[in-house]
Tab-separated table of N, CA and C in Angstrom:
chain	number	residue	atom	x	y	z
A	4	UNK	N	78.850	49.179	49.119
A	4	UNK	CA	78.527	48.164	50.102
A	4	UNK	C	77.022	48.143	50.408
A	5	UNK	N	76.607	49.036	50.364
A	5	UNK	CA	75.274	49.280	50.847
A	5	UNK	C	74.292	49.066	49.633
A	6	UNK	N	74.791	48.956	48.416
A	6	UNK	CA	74.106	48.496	46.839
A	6	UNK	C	74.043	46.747	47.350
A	7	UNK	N	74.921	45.961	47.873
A	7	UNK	CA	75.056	44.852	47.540
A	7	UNK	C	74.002	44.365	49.289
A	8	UNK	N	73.775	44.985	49.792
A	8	UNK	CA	73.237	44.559	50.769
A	8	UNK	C	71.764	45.093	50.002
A	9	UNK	N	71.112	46.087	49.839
A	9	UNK	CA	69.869	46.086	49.186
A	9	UNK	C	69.494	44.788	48.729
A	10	UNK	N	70.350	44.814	47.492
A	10	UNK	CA	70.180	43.666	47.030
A	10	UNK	C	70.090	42.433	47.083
A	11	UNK	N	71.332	41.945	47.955
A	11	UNK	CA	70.737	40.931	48.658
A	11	UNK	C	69.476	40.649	49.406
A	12	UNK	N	69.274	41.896	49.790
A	12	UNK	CA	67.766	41.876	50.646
A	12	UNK	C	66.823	42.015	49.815
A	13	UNK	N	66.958	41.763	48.703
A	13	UNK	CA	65.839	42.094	47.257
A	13	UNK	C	65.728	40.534	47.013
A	14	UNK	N	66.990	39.671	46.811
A	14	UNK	CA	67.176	38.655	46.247
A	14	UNK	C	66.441	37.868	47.235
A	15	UNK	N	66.419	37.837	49.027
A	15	UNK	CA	65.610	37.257	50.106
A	15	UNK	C	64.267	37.421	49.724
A	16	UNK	N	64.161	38.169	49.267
A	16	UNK	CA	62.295	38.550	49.591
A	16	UNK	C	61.374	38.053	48.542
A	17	UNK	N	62.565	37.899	47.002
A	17	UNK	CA	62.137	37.714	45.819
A	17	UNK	C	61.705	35.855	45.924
A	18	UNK	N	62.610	35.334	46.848
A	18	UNK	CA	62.745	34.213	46.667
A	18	UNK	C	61.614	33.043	47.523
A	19	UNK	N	60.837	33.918	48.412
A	19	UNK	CA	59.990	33.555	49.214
A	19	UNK	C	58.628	34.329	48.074
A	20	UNK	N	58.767	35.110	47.563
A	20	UNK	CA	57.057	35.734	46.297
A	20	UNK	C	57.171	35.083	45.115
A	21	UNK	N	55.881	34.595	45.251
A	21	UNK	CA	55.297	34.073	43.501
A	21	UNK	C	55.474	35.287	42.466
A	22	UNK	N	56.566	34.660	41.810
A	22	UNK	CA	57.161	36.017	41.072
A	22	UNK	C	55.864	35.121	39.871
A	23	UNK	N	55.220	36.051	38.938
A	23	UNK	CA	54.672	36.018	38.143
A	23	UNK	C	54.775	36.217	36.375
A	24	UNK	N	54.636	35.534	35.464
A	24	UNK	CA	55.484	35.461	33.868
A	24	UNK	C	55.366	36.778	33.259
A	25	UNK	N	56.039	37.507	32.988
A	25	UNK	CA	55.420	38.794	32.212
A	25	UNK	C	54.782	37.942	30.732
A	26	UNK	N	53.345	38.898	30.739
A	26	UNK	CA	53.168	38.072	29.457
A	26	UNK	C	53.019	38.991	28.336
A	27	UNK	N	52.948	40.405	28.583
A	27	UNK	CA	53.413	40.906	27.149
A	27	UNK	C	54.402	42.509	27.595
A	28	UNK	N	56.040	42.083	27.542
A	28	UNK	CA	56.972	42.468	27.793
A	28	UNK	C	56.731	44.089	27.211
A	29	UNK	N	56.328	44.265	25.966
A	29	UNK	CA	56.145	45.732	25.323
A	29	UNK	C	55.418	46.681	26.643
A	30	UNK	N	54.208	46.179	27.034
A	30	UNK	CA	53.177	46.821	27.910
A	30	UNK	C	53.745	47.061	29.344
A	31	UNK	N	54.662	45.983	29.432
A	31	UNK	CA	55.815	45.950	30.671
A	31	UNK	C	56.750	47.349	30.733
A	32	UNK	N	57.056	46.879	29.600
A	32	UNK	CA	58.121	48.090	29.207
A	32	UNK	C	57.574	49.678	29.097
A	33	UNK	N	56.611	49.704	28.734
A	33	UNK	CA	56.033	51.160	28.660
A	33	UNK	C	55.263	51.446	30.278
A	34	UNK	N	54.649	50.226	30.734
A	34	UNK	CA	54.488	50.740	31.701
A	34	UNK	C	55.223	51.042	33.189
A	35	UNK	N	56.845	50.423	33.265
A	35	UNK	CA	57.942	50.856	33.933
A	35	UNK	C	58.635	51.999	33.241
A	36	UNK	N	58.693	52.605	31.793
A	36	UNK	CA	59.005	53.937	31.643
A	36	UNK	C	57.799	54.846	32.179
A	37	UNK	N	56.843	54.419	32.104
A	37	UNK	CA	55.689	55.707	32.885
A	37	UNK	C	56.229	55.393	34.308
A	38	UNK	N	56.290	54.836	34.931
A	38	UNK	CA	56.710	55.100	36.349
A	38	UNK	C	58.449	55.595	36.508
A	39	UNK	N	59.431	54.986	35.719
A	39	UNK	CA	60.650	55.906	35.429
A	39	UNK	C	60.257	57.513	35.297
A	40	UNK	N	59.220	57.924	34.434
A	40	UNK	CA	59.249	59.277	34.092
A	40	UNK	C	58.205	59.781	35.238
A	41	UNK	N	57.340	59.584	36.350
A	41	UNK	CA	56.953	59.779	37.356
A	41	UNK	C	57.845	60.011	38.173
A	42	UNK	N	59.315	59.001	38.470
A	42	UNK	CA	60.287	59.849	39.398
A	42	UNK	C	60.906	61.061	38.775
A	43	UNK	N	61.129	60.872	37.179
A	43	UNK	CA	62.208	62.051	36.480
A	43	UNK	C	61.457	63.507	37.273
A	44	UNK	N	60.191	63.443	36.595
A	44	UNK	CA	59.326	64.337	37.451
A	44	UNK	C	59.496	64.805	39.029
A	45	UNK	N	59.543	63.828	39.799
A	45	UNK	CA	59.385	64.055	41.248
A	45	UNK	C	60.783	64.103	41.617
A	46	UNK	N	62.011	63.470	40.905
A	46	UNK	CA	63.283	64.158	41.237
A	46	UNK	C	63.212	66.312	40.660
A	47	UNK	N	62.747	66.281	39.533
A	47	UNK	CA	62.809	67.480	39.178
A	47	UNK	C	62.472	68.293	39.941
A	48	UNK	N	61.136	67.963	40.610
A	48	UNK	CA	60.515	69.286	41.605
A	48	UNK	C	61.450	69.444	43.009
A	49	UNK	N	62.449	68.253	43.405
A	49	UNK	CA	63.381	68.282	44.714
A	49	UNK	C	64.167	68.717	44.060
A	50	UNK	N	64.419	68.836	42.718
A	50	UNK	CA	65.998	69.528	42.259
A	50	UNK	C	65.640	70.844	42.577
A	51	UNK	N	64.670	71.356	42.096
A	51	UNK	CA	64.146	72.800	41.533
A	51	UNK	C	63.410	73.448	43.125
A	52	UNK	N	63.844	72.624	43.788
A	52	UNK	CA	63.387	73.171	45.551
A	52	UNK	C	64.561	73.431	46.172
A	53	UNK	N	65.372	73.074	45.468
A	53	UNK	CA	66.931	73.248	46.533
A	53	UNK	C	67.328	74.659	46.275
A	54	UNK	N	68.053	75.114	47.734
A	54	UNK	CA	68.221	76.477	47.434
A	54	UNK	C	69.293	76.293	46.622
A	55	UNK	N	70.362	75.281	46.630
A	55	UNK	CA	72.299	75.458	46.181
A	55	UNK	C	72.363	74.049	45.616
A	56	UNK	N	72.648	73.661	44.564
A	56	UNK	CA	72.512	72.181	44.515
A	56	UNK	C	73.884	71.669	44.718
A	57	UNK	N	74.823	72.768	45.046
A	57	UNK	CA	76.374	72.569	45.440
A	57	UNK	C	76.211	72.333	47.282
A	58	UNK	N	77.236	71.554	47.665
A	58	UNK	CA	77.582	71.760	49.220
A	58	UNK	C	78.704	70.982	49.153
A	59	UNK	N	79.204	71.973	50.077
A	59	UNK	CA	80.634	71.604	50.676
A	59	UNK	C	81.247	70.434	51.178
A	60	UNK	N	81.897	69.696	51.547
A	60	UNK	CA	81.928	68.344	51.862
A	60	UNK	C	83.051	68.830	52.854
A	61	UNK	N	82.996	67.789	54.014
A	61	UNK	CA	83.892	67.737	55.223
A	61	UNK	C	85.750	68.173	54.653
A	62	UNK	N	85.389	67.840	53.478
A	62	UNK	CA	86.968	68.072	53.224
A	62	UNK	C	87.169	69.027	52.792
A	63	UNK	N	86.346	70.000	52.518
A	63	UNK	CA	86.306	71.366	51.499
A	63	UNK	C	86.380	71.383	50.126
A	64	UNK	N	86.149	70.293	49.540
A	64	UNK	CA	85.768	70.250	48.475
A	64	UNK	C	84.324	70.809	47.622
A	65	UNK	N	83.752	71.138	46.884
A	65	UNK	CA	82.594	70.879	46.728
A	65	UNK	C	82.057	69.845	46.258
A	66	UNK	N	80.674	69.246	46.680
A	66	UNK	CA	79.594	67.965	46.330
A	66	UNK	C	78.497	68.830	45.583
A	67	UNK	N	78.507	67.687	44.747
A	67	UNK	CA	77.117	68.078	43.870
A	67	UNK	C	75.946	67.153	44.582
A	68	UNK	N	74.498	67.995	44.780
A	68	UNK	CA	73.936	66.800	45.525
A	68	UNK	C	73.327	66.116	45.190
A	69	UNK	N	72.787	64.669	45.382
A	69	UNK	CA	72.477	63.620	45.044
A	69	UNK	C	71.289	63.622	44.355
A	70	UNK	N	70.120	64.673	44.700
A	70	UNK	CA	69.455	64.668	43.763
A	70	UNK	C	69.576	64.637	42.049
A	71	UNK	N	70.676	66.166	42.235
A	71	UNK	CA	70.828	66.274	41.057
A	71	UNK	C	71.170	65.183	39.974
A	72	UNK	N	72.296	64.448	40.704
A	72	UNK	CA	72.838	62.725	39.822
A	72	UNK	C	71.739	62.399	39.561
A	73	UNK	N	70.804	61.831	40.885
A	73	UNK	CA	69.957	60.922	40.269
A	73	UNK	C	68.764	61.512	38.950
A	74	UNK	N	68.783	62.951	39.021
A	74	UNK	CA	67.887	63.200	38.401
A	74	UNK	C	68.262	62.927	37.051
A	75	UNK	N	69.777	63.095	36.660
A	75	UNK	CA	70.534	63.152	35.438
A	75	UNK	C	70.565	61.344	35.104
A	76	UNK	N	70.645	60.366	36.340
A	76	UNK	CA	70.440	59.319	35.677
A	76	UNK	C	69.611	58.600	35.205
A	77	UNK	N	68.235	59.410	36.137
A	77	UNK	CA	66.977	58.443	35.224
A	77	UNK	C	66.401	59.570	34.077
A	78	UNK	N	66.518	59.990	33.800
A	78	UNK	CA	66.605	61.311	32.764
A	78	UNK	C	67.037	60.384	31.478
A	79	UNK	N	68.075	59.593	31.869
A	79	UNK	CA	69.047	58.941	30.407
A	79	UNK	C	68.644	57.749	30.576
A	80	UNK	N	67.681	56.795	31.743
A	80	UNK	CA	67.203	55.533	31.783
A	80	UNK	C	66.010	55.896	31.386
A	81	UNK	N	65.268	56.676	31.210
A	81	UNK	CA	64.273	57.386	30.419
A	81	UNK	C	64.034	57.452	28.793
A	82	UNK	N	65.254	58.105	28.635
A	82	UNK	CA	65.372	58.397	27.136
A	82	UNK	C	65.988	57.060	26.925
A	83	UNK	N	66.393	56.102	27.077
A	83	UNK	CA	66.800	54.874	26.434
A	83	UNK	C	65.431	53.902	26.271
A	84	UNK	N	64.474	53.655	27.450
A	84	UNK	CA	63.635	53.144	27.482
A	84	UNK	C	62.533	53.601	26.435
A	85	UNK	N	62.457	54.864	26.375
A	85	UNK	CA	61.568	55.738	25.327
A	85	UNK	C	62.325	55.077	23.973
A	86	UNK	N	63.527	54.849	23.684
A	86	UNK	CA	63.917	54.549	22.627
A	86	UNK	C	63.874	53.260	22.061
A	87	UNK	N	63.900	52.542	22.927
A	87	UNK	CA	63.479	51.015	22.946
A	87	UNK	C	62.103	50.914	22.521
A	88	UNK	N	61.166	51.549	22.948
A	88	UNK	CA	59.839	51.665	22.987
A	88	UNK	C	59.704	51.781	21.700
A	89	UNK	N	60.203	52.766	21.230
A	89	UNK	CA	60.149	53.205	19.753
A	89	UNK	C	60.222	52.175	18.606
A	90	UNK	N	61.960	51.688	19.113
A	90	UNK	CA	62.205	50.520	17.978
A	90	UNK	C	61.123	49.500	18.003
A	91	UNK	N	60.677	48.936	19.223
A	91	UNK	CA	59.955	48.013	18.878
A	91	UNK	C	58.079	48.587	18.097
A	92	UNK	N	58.393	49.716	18.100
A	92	UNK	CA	56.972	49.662	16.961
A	92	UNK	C	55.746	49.821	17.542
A	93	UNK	N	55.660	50.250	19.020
A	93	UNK	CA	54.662	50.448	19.718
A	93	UNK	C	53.168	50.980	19.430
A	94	UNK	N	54.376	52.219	18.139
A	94	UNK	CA	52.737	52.968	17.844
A	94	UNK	C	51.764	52.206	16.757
A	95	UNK	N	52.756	51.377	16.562
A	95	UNK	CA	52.180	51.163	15.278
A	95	UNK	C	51.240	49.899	15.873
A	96	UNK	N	51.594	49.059	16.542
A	96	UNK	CA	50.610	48.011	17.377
A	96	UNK	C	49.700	48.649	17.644
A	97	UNK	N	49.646	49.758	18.495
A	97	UNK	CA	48.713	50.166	18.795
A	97	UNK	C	47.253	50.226	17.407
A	98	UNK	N	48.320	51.133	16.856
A	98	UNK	CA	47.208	51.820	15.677
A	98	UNK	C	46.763	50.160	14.868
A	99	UNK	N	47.307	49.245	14.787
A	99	UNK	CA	47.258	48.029	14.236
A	99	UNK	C	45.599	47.234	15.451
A	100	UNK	N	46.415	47.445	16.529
A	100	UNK	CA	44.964	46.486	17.591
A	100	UNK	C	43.668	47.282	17.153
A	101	UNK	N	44.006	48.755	17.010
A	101	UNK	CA	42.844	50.003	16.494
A	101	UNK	C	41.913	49.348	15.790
A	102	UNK	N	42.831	49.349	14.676
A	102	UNK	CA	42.189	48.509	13.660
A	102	UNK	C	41.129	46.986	13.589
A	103	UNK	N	41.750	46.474	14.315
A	103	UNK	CA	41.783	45.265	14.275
A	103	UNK	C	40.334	45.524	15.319
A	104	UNK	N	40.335	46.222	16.249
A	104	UNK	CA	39.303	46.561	17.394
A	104	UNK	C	37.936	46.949	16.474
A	105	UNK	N	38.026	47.762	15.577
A	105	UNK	CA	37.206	48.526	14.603
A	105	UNK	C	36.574	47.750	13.418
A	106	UNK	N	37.615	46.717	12.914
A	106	UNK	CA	36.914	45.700	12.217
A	106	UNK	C	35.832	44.576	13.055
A	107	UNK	N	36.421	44.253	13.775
A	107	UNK	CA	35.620	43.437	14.898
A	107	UNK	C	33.912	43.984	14.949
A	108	UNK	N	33.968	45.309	15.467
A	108	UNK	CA	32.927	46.436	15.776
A	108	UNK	C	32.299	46.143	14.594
A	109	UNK	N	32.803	46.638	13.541
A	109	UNK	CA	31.975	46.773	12.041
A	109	UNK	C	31.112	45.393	11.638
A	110	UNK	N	31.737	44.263	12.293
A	110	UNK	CA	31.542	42.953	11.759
A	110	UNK	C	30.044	42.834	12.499
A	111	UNK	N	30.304	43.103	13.909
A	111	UNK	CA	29.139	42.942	14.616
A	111	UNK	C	27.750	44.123	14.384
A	112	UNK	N	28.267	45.338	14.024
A	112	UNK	CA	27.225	45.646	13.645
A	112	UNK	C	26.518	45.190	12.673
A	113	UNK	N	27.218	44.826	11.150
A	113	UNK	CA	26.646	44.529	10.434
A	113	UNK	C	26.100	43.194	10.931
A	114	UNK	N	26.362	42.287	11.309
A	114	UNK	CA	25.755	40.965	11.599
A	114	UNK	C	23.786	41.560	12.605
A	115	UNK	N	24.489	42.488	13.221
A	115	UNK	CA	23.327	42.985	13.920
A	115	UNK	C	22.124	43.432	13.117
A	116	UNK	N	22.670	44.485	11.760
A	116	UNK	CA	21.393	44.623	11.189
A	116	UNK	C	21.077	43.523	10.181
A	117	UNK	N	21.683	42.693	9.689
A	117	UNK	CA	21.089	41.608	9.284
A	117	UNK	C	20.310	40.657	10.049
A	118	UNK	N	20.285	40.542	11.294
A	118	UNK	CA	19.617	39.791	11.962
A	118	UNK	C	18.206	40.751	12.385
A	119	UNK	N	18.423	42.157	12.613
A	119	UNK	CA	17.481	42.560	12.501
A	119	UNK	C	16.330	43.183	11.337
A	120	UNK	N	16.987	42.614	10.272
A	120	UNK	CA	15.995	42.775	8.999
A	120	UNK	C	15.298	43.497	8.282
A	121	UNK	N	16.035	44.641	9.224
A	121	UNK	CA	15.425	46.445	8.852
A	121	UNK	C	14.910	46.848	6.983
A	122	UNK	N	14.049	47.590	6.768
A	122	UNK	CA	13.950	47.871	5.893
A	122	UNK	C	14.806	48.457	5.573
A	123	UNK	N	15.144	48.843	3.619
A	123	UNK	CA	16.639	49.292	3.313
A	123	UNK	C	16.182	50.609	4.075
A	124	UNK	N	15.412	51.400	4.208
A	124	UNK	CA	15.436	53.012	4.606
A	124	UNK	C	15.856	53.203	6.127
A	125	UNK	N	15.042	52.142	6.902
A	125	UNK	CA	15.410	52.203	8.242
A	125	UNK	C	17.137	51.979	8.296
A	126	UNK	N	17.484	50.855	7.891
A	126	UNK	CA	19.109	50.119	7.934
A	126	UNK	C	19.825	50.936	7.534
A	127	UNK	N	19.619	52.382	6.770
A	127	UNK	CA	20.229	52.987	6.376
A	127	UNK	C	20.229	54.076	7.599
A	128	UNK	N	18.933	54.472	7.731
A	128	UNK	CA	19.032	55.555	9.081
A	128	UNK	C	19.792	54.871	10.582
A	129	UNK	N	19.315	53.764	10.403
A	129	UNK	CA	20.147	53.602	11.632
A	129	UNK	C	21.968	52.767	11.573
A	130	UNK	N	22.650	53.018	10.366
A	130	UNK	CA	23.783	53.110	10.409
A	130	UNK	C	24.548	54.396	10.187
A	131	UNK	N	23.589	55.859	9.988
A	131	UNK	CA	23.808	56.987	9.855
A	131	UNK	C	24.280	57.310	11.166
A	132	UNK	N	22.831	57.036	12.155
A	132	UNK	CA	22.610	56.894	13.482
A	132	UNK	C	24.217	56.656	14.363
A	133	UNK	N	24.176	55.351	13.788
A	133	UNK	CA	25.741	54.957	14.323
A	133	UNK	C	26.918	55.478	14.334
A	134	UNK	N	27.124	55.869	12.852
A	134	UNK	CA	28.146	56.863	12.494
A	134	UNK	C	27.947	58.415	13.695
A	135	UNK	N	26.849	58.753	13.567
A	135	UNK	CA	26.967	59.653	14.514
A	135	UNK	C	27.398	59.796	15.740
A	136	UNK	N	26.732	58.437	16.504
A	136	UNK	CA	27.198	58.213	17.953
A	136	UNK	C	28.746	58.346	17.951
A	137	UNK	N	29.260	57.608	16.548
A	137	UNK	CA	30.610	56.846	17.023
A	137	UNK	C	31.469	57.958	16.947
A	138	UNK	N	30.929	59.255	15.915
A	138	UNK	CA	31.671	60.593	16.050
A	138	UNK	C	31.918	61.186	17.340
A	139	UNK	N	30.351	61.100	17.772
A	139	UNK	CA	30.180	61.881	18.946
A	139	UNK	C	31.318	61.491	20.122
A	140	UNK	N	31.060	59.869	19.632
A	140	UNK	CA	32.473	59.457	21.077
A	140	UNK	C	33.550	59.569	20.894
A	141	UNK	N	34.114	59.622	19.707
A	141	UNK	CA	35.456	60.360	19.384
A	141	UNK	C	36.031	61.755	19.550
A	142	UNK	N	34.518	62.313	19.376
A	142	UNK	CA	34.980	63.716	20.157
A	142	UNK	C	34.808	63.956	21.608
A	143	UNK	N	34.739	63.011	22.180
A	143	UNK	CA	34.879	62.677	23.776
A	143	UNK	C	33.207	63.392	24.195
A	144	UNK	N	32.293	63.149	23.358
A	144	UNK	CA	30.826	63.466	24.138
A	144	UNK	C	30.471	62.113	24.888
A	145	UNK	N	29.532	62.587	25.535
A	145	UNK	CA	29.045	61.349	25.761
A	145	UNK	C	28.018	60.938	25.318
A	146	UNK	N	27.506	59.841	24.757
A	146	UNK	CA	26.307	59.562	23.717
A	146	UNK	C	24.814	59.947	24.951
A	147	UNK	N	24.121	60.449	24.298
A	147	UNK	CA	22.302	60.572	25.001
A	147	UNK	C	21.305	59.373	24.635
């Protein structure tokens, strides 16, 4: 009873906000499993704080407590979302925009030293130059 009243009170509030288009559902999706796996986390540390995760219930039964469920259910809304993530090929977009980011880069440098008209010795030192920086920032320095 108390699910369908949330909700309804979800469905009121939704209906008065400029709900907005998702426009690229993948980035959606990974970025509601990072906040799914932010609670898995923050249920874990209330699981792992409880002294008994058993208690007794008015009837003498034992209850398992609510943490624990919930921790076990977004645990498995977790690993499904992670799996979804997967099928659709995420890493590979990624490593694909990489690319695609890196050709871009290359294009403009070279357009750069052609416009700047360097002698072959200089054009050569200063795409050495480059290569270096671009190491350096890959190994997380920061360029001087």
């Amino acid at each position: 009873m108390q699910a369908q009243a949330l909700e309804a009170d979800a469905r009121a509030v939704l209906a008065f906000e400029a709900v907005e288009p998702i426009d690229d559902p993948v980035l959606a999706l990974a970025e509601l499993a990072a906040e799914v796996r932010a609670t898995v986390r923050a249920l874990g540390q209330r699981v792992n704080s409880l002294e008994d995760v058993r208690y007794p219930s008015p009837l003498g039964t034992e209850q398992v407590r609510a943490e624990l469920d919930l921790l076990g259910q977004y645990q498995d809304r977790l690993g499904r979302m992670l799996t979804a993530l997967g099928r659709l090929g995420l890493d590979e977009r990624r490593v694909q925009l990489s690319e695609a980011q890196a050709a871009v880069l290359v294009g403009v440098v070279d357009r750069l030293l052609v416009f700047l008209a360097l002698p072959r010795d200089e054009e050569a030192a200063a795409r050495d130059e480059l290569a270096r920086i671009f190491r350096s920032l890959d190994a997380g320095e920061v360029a001087a």
